[in-house]
Short mmCIF file of C-alpha atoms in Angstrom, two decimals:
data_model
loop_
_atom_site.label_atom_id
_atom_site.label_comp_id
_atom_site.label_asym_id
_atom_site.label_seq_id
_atom_site.Cartn_x
_atom_site.Cartn_y
_atom_site.Cartn_z
CA GLN A 161 0.00 0.00 0.00
CA VAL A 162 1.12 3.59 -0.72
CA GLN A 163 0.05 6.75 1.10
CA LEU A 164 0.43 10.03 -0.76
CA VAL A 165 0.43 13.62 0.52
CA GLU A 166 0.55 16.62 -1.82
CA SER A 167 1.88 20.08 -0.95
CA GLY A 168 2.98 23.26 -2.66
CA GLY A 169 -0.30 24.57 -4.00
CA GLY A 170 -1.36 28.18 -3.65
CA LEU A 171 -2.36 31.36 -5.41
CA VAL A 172 -0.16 32.62 -8.24
CA GLN A 173 -0.51 35.16 -11.02
CA ALA A 174 -0.67 34.10 -14.65
CA VAL A 175 2.75 33.30 -16.21
CA GLY A 176 4.04 32.54 -12.72
CA SER A 177 5.39 29.22 -11.44
CA LEU A 178 4.70 26.72 -8.69
CA ARG A 179 6.27 23.42 -7.70
CA LEU A 180 4.05 20.73 -6.28
CA SER A 181 5.41 17.89 -4.17
CA CYS A 182 3.95 14.47 -3.53
CA ALA A 183 5.45 12.70 -0.51
CA ALA A 184 4.86 8.97 -0.34
CA SER A 185 5.10 6.37 2.36
CA GLY A 186 5.15 2.63 1.86
CA ARG A 187 7.89 0.26 0.88
CA THR A 188 6.54 -0.30 -2.64
CA PHE A 189 6.53 3.36 -3.76
CA SER A 190 9.48 2.87 -6.12
CA THR A 191 7.61 0.11 -8.00
CA TYR A 192 4.68 2.35 -9.01
CA ASP A 193 4.32 4.89 -11.75
CA ILE A 194 3.05 8.19 -10.36
CA GLY A 195 0.68 10.56 -12.04
CA TRP A 196 -0.59 14.06 -11.47
CA ILE A 197 -4.31 14.51 -12.10
CA ARG A 198 -6.30 17.70 -11.68
CA GLN A 199 -9.92 18.62 -11.24
CA ALA A 200 -11.25 22.08 -12.03
CA PRO A 201 -14.56 23.25 -10.52
CA GLY A 202 -17.51 21.60 -12.26
CA LYS A 203 -15.27 19.43 -14.44
CA GLU A 204 -14.12 15.82 -14.57
CA ARG A 205 -10.72 14.78 -13.28
CA GLU A 206 -8.09 15.26 -15.99
CA PHE A 207 -4.76 13.51 -16.55
CA VAL A 208 -1.83 15.95 -16.39
CA ALA A 209 1.43 13.97 -16.31
CA GLN A 210 2.90 10.59 -15.45
CA ILE A 211 6.39 9.37 -14.60
CA SER A 212 7.52 5.76 -14.70
CA TYR A 213 8.73 3.97 -11.57
CA ASN A 214 12.35 4.10 -12.85
CA LYS A 215 12.15 7.79 -13.91
CA ILE A 216 12.99 6.88 -17.52
CA ILE A 217 9.63 7.69 -19.15
CA THR A 218 7.39 10.71 -18.75
CA TYR A 219 4.07 11.55 -20.37
CA TYR A 220 2.21 14.85 -20.51
CA ALA A 221 -1.22 16.03 -21.50
CA ASP A 222 -1.07 18.28 -24.57
CA SER A 223 -2.45 21.15 -22.51
CA VAL A 224 0.65 21.24 -20.26
CA LYS A 225 3.39 19.96 -22.56
CA GLY A 226 6.34 22.35 -22.61
CA ARG A 227 5.18 24.14 -19.43
CA PHE A 228 5.05 21.39 -16.78
CA THR A 229 7.81 18.97 -15.79
CA ILE A 230 7.31 15.85 -13.69
CA SER A 231 10.21 14.30 -11.80
CA ARG A 232 10.79 11.93 -8.91
CA ASP A 233 13.38 11.17 -6.27
CA ASN A 234 12.90 7.57 -5.15
CA ALA A 235 15.48 7.98 -2.37
CA LYS A 236 13.21 10.65 -0.87
CA ASN A 237 9.94 8.94 -1.86
CA THR A 238 8.84 12.16 -3.52
CA VAL A 239 7.45 13.17 -6.89
CA TYR A 240 7.43 16.76 -8.12
CA LEU A 241 5.47 18.75 -10.65
CA GLN A 242 7.19 21.94 -11.75
CA MET A 243 4.59 24.21 -13.31
CA ASN A 244 5.77 27.20 -15.35
CA SER A 245 3.94 29.76 -17.48
CA LEU A 246 0.77 29.10 -15.53
CA LYS A 247 -2.57 30.08 -17.02
CA PRO A 248 -5.94 30.75 -15.35
CA GLU A 249 -7.23 27.54 -16.95
CA ASP A 250 -4.67 25.58 -14.88
CA THR A 251 -6.72 26.43 -11.78
CA ALA A 252 -7.75 23.14 -10.17
CA VAL A 253 -7.19 20.78 -7.30
CA TYR A 254 -4.09 18.76 -8.15
CA TYR A 255 -3.81 15.15 -7.00
CA CYS A 256 -0.92 12.75 -7.18
CA ALA A 257 -1.81 9.11 -7.61
CA ALA A 258 -0.05 5.77 -7.98
CA VAL A 259 -0.65 3.23 -10.72
CA SER A 260 0.89 -0.09 -11.66
CA ALA A 261 3.80 0.27 -14.10
CA LEU A 262 2.07 -0.87 -17.31
CA GLY A 263 2.70 2.02 -19.68
CA LEU A 264 0.83 5.23 -20.35
CA ARG A 265 -2.22 5.63 -18.10
CA THR A 266 -4.34 8.61 -19.05
CA ASN A 267 -7.53 7.02 -17.69
CA VAL A 268 -7.71 8.38 -14.16
CA ASN A 269 -9.82 5.40 -13.07
CA ASP A 270 -6.73 3.20 -13.47
CA TYR A 271 -4.96 4.93 -10.58
CA LYS A 272 -5.07 2.92 -7.38
CA TYR A 273 -3.80 5.17 -4.57
CA TRP A 274 -4.60 8.88 -4.26
CA GLY A 275 -3.52 11.82 -2.15
CA GLN A 276 -5.96 14.35 -0.72
CA GLY A 277 -5.14 17.05 -3.29
CA THR A 278 -3.70 20.56 -3.20
CA GLN A 279 -5.42 23.66 -4.57
CA VAL A 280 -3.74 25.67 -7.33
CA THR A 281 -5.33 28.99 -8.24
CA VAL A 282 -3.99 31.10 -11.11
CA SER A 283 -5.24 34.66 -11.34
CA ALA A 284 -5.39 36.56 -14.61
#
C-alpha cells in the first residue's frame, strides 16, 4: 500500500510558477508509476502527467506539454510537478496518484492510490 500527501499549492498570477510535491510512504513506492491529475470546478478529473517507476519515461497532456515537468526522487519517496507559465485555466485541485507500471495511463480510473489534493489557483 502507498500513502500520498501533496503540498505546494497556492495562489499565483498568470505566467508565474509553482512546484508541487507528492510525498509517499510505503515500501513499494518505487515500484509504481506516479501521475498528477487535476480537477477544475464543475469538471471531470483530468490527466496531467505521469512518470515511470524508474524515472525513464514521462508523459504529458497536450495542454501542459512544454510548461510542466514531472520528476521523482525515489530515495526521498517524492514526486514533483514543476509548473511554469501558468494560465488561469490551470486552476484546479491537483492530485498525485499511484498506478501499476504498465505504460501510459491517461484514464484516471486506473490509478489505485490517491492523495488528498492541493489547490492551485492562477489569477489573470
